[in-house]
Coordinates of C-alpha atoms and ligand atoms in Angstrom, one line a residue:
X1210 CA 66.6 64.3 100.8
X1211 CA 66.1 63.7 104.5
X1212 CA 67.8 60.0 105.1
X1213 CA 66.6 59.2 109.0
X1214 CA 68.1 55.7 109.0
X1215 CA 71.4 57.5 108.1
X1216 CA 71.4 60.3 110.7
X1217 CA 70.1 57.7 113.1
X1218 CA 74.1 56.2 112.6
X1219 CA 75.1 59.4 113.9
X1220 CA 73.9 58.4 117.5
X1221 CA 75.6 55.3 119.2
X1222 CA 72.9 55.4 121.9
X1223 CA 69.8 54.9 119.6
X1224 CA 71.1 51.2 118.8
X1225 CA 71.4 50.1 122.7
X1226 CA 68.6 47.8 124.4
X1227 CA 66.4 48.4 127.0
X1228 CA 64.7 46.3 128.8
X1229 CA 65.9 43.9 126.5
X1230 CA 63.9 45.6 123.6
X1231 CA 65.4 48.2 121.0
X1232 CA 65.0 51.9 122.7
X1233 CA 62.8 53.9 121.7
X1234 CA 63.9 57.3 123.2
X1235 CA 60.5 60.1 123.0
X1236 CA 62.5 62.0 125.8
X1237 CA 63.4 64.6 123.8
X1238 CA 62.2 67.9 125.3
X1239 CA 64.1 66.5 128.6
X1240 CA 67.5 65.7 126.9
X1241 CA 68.6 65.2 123.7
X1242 CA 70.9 62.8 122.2
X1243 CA 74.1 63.2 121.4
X1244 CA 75.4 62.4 118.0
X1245 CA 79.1 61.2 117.3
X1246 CA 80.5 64.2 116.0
X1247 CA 80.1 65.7 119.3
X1248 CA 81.3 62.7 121.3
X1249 CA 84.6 62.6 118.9
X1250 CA 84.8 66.9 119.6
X1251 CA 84.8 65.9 124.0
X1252 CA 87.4 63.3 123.6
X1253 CA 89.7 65.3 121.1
X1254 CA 89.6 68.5 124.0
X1255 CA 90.3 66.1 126.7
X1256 CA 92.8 64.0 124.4
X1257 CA 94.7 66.8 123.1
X1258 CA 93.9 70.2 123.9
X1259 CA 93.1 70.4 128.4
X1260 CA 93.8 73.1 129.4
X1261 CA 92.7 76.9 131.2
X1262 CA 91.7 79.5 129.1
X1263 CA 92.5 82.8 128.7
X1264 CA 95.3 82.8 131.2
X1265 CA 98.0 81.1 130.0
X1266 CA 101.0 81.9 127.6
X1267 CA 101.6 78.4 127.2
X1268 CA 100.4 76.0 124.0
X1269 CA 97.4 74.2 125.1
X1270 CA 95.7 77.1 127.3
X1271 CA 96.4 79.4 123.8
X1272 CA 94.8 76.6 121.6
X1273 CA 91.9 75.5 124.2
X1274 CA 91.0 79.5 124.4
X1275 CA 91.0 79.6 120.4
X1276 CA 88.7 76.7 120.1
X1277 CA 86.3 78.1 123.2
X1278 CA 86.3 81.3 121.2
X1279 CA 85.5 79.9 118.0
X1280 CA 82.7 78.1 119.6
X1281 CA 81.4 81.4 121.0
X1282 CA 81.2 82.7 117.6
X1283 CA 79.2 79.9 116.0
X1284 CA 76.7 80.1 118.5
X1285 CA 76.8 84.6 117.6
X1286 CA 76.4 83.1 114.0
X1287 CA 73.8 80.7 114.5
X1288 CA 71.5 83.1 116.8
X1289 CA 73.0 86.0 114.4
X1290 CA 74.2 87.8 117.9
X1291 CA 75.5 91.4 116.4
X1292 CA 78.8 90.9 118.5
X1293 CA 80.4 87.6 119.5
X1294 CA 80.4 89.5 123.4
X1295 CA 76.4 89.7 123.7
X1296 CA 76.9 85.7 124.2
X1297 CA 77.6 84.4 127.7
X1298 CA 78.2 81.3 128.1
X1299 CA 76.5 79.8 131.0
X1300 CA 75.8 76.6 132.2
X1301 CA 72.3 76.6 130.9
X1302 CA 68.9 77.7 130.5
X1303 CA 68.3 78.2 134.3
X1304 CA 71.9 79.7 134.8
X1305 CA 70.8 82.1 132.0
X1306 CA 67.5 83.0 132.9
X1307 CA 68.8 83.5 137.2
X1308 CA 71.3 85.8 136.0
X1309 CA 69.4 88.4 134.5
X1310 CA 67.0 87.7 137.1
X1311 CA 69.8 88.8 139.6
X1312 CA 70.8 92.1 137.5
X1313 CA 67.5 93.2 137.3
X1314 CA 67.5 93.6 141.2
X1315 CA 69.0 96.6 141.2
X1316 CA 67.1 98.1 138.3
X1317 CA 63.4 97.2 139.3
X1318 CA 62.0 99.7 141.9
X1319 CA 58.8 98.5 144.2
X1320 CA 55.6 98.7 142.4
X1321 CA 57.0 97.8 138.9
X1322 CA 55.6 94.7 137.3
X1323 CA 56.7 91.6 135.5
X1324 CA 55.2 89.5 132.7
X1325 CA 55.3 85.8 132.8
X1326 CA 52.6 83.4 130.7
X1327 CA 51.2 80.9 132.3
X1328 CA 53.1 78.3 130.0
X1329 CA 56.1 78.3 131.8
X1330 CA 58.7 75.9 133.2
X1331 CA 59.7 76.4 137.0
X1332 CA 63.0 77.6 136.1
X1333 CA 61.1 80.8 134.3
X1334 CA 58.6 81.3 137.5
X1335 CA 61.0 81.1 140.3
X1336 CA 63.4 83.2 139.9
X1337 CA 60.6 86.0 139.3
X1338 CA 59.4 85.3 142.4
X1339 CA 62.4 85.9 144.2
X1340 CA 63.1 88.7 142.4
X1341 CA 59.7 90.2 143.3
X1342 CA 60.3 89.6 146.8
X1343 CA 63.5 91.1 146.8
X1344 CA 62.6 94.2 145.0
X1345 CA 58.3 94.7 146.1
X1346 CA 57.8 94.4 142.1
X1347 CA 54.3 92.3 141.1
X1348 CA 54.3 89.2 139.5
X1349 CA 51.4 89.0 136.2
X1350 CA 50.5 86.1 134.4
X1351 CA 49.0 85.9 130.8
X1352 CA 46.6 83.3 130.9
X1353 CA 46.1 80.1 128.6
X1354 CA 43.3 78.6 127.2
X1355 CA 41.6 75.1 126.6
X1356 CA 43.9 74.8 123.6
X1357 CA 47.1 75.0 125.7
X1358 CA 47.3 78.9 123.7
X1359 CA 48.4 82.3 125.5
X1360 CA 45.3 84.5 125.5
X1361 CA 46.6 87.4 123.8
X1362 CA 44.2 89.7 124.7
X1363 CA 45.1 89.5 128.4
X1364 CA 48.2 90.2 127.5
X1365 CA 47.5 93.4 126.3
X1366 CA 45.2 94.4 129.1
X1367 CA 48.2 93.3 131.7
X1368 CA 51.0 95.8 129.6
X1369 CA 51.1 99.7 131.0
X1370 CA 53.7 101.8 132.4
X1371 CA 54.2 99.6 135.3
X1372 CA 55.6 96.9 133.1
X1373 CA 59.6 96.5 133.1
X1374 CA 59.7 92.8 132.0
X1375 CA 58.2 90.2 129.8
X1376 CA 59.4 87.0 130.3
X1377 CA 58.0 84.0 127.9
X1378 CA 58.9 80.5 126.7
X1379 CA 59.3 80.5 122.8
X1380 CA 58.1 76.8 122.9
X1381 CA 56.5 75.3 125.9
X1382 CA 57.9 72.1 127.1
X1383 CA 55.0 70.7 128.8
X1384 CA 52.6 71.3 125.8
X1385 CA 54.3 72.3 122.5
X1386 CA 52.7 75.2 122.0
X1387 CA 54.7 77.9 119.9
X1388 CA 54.4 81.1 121.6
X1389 CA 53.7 84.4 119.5
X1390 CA 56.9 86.4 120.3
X1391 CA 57.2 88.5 117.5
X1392 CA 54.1 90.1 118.5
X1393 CA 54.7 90.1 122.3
X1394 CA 58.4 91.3 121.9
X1395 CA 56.7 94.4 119.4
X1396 CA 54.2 95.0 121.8
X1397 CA 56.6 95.0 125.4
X1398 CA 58.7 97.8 123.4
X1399 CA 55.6 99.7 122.9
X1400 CA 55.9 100.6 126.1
X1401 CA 59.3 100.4 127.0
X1402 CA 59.4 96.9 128.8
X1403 CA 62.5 94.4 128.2
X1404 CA 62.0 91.1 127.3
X1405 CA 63.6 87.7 127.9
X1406 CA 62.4 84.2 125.7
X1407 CA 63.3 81.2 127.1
X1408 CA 64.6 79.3 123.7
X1409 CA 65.5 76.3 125.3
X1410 CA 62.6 74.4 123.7
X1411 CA 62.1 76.2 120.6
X1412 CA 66.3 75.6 119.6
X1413 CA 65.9 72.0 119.1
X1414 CA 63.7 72.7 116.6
X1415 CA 64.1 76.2 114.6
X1416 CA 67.0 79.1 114.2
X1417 CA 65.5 82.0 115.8
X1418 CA 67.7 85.3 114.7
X1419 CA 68.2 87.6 117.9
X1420 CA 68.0 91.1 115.4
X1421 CA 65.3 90.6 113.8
X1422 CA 63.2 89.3 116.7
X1423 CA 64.8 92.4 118.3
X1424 CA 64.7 90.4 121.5
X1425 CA 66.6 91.7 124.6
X1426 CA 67.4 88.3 125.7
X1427 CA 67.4 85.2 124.5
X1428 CA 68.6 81.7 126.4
X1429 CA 69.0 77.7 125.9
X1430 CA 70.7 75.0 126.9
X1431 CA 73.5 72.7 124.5
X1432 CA 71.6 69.4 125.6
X1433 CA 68.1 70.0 124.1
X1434 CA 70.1 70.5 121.0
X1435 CA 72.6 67.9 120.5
X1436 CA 75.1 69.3 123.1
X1437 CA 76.2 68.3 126.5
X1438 CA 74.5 69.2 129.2
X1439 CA 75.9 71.6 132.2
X1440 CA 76.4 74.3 129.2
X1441 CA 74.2 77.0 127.6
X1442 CA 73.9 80.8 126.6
X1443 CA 72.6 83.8 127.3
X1444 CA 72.4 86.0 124.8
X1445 CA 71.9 89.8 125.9
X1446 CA 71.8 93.0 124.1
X1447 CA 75.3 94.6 124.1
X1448 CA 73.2 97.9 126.4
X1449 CA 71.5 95.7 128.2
X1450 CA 74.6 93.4 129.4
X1451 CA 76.6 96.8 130.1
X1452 CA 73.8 97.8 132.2
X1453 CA 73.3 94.5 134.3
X1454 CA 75.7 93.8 136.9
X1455 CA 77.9 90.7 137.1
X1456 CA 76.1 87.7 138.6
X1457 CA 79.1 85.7 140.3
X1458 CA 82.1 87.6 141.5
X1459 CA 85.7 85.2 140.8
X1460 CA 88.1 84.7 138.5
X1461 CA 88.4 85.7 134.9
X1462 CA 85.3 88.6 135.4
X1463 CA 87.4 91.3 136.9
X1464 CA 90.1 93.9 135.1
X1465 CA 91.3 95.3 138.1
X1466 CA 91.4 94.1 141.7
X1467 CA 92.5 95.8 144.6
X1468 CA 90.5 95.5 148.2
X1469 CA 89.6 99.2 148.0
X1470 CA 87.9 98.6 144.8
X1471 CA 87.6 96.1 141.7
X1472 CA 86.7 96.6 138.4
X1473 CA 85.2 94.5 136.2
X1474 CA 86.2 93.1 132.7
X1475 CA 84.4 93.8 129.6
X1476 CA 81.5 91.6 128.1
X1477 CA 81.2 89.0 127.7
X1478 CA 83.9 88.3 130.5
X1479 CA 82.1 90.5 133.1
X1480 CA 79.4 87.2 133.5
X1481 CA 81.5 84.7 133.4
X1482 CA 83.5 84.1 136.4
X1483 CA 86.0 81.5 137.8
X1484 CA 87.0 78.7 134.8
X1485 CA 84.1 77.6 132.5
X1486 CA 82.6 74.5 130.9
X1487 CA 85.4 74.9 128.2
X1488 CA 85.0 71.4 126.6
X1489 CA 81.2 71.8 127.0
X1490 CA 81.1 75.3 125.1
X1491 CA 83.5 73.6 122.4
X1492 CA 81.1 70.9 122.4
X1493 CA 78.1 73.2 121.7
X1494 CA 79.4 74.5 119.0
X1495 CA 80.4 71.6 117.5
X1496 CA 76.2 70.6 118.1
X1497 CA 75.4 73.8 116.6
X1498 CA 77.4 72.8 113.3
X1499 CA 76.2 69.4 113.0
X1500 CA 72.1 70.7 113.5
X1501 CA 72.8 72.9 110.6
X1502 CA 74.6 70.6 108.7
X1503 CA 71.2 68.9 108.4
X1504 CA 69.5 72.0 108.4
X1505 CA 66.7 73.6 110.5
X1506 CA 64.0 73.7 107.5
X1507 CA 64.4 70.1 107.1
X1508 CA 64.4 69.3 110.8
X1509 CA 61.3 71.4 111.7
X1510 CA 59.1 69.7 108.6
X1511 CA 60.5 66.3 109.2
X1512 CA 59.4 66.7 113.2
X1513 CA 55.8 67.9 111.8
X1514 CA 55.1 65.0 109.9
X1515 CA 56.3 62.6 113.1
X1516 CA 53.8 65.2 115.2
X1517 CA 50.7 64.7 112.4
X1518 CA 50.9 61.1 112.4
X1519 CA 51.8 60.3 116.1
X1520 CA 48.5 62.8 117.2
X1521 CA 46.1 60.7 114.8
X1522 CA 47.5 57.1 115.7
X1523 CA 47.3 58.5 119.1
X1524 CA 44.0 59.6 118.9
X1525 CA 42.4 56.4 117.3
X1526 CA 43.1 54.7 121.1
X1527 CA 40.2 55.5 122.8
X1528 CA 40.0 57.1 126.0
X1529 CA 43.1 58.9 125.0
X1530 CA 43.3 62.8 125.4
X1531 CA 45.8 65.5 124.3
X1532 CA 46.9 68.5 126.6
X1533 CA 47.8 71.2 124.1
X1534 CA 46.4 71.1 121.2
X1535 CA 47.2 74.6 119.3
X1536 CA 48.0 74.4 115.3
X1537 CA 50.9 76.4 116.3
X1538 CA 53.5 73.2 117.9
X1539 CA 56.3 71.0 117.4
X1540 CA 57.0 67.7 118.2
X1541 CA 55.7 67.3 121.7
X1542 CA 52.5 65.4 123.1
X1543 CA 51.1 65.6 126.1
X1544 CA 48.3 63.0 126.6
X1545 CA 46.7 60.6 129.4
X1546 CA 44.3 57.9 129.5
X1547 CA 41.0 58.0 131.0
X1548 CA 41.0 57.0 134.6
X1549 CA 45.1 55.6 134.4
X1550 CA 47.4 57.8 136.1
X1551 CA 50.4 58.5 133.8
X1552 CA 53.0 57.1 136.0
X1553 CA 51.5 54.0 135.6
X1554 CA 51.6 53.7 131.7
X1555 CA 55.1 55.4 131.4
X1556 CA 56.5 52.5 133.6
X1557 CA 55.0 50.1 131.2
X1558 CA 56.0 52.1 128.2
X1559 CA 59.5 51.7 129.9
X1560 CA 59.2 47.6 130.1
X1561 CA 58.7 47.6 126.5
X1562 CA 61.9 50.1 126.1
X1563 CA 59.9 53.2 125.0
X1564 CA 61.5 56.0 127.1
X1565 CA 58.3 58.6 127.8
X1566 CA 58.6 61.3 130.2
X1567 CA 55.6 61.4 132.8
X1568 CA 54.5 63.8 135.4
X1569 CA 54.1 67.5 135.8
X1570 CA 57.2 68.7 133.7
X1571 CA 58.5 71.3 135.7
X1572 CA 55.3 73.1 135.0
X1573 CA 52.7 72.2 137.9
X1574 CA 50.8 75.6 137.4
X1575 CA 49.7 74.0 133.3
X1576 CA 48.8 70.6 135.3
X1577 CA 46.5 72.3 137.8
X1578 CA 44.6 74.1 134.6
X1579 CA 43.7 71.1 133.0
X1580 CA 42.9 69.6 136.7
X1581 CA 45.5 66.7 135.9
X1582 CA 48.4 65.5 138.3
X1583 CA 50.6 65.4 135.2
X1584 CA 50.9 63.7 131.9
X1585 CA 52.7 60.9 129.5
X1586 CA 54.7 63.5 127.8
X1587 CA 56.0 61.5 124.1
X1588 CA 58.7 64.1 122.6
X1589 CA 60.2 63.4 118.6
X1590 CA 63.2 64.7 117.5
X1591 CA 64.9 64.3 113.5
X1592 CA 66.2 61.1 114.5
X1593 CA 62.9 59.4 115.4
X1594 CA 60.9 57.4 113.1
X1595 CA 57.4 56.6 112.3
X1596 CA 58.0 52.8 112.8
X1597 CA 59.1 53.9 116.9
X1598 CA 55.4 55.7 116.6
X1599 CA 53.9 52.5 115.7
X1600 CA 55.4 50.7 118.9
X1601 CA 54.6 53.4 121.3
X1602 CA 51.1 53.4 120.1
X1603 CA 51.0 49.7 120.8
X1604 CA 52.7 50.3 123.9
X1605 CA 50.3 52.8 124.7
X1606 CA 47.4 49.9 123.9
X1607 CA 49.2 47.3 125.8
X1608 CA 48.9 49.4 128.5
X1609 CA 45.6 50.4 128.6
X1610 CA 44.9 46.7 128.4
X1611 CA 46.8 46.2 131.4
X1612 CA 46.1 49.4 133.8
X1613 CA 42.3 49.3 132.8
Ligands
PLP147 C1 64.6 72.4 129.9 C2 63.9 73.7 130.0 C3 64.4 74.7 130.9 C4 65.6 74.4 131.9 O1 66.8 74.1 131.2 P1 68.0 73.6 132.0 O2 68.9 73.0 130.9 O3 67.6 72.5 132.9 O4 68.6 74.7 132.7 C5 63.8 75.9 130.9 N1 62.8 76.2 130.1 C6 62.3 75.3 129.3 C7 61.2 75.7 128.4 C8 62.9 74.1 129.2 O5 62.3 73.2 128.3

């Protein structure tokens, strides 16, 4: 059985004031929390085991490599990576995503065409763009609909020849919405085209496994999931990471250097120059072990029941409306009241201690669909509780009262 008031122990953070009033923290598709198991793991590195990796003979840089290593191959195991060297460690989603950006450079030719939806973060637009520019390849969007959904249909009509890459969230972060990508993966392979899903909203909440999604790459971030943040992963087909080139020339990503010509180190080494987040990537593994200790099944129905009854509660204020509303989510809501920009009631939520995220979440292209400047954005994770719904839905009336 599912204890929440006994996980909620596991995070120091969640009994701190704000505001003078017990936090209530909904900011979970921003950051997550960090539970003490993964503090303890950062101060044990820094207490006992600082040092380089992979360089030294001595002690500490033999058993700091070991435990960086080890963490490597919980995060193979967790995504079930075939090899431990399709998983670079990065530091994060946007590191991730930039750097196969940056090796397809030299593999699209002008005219080719890339796949992004229309449910996508900045991180996952930009870097397209540039790319596009660099390379004279075309930039197509699969449109959503009034539900906050991906209209499939377009998406087949945008696939042909001329398609090289398919880049889409798995979960969108401004909305919720879980993104069909076992059928967009199948149908980018029809025709030959790689593909790339942005994980870094969906880990939080399932397990996805890398071979049997058959996905080319797959990315997050260790601090939507537990983790610290300045660390992530890339994971890359073994082909597809021997085909890229390196990203950041530097230490630790070369076999041979001489200034006629270097050669670079095998995966995953080849993307990971100069010294590395060490204590971060420990710590991310140490974030992946405590998620499963609790277990992804019981995570993701847990989160559904906080989604079913914040959404009704929610919905009983009147005036209130929902951005994203596909039976297909997780634990995100997107809402504003009528006439009340969101800014206004997230700095009231704040007053009362509720920590809401407001604004256009790094997705202004979704905002200017709906014809909104942004939204309250509420966000549950496993530790949450139906009793913080019940104050943020008061929260949420108080300040109605007072904006309106
Ligand atoms: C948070 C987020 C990102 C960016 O992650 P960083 O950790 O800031 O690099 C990208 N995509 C989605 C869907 C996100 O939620």
């Amino acid at each position: 059985m599912f204890k929440v008031h006994d996980i909620r122990k596991d995070f120091p953070i969640l009994s701190r004031k704000v505001n003078g009033k017990p936090l209530v923290y909904f900011d979970n598709a921003a950051t997550s929390q960090t539970p003490q198991q993964v503090i303890d793991v950062i101060v044990d590195y820094y207490s006992n085991y600082n040092a380089n990796i992979h360089r030294g003979v001595h002690t500490l840089s033999q058993e700091a490599t070991d435990l960086y290593e080890q963490a490597r191959q919980k995060i193979q195991a967790h995504f079930n990576a075939k090899f431990s060297h399709e998983i670079i460690l990065t530091s994060g989603t946007t590191h991730s995503i930039n750097l196969v950006a940056n090796g397809f450079s030299s593999i699209l030719k002008k005219d080719d065409e890339i796949i992004v939806s229309a449910l996508e973060h900045h991180s996952n637009i930009v870097p397209w763009q540039m790319l596009c520019e660099r390379t004279g390849a075309t930039l197509k969007v699969i449109p959503m609909n009034q539900e906050g959904e991906l209209v499939m249909t377009e998406y087949d009509n945008l696939l042909s020849e001329k398609t090289k890459l398919v880049f889409v969230n798995h979960i969108s972060n401004a909305l919720g919405t879980i993104n069909p990508i076992e059928s967009i993966i199948e149908k980018a392979h029809k025709i030959g085209a790689a593909v790339l899903i942005d994980g870094a909203q969906s880990c939080p909440h399932i397990k996805p496994d890398v071979q049997k999604l058959d996905v080319d790459f797959y990315v997050a971030s260790a601090h939507k999931m537990c983790g610290p943040t300045g660390v992530g992963m890339l994971y890359g087909k073994e082909e597809w990471l021997n085909k890229l080139p390196p990203y950041q020339g530097g230490g630790e990503m070369i076999a041979e250097v001489t200034f006629e010509k270097t050669t670079y180190a095998a995966l995953p080494h080849k993307f990971e120059a100069g010294t590395p987040n060490i204590c971060g990537g420990i710590a991310f593994g140490a974030a992946i072990d405590y998620m499963n200790t609790i277990g992804f099944d019981v995570i993701a129905s847990y989160e559904h029941d906080l989604l079913d009854y914040a959404t009704k509660k929610l919905l009983e204020i009147d005036g209130l409306k929902i951005y994203g509303t596909s039976k297909n989510k997780t634990s995100v809501i997107s809402f504003n009241l009528k006439g009340i920009h969101p800014y206004d009631v997230g700095t009231i939520l704040d007053k009362l201690g509720i920590a809401v995220r407001t604004g256009h979440h790094c997705a202004q292209p979704i905002m200017d669909y709906f014809k909104i400047p942004g939204t309250v954005r509420a966000s549950f994770s496993f530790y949450n509780t139906k009793s913080e719904i019940d104050i943020l839905v008061e929260g949420v009336k108080k300040a109605k009262m007072m904006l309106s």
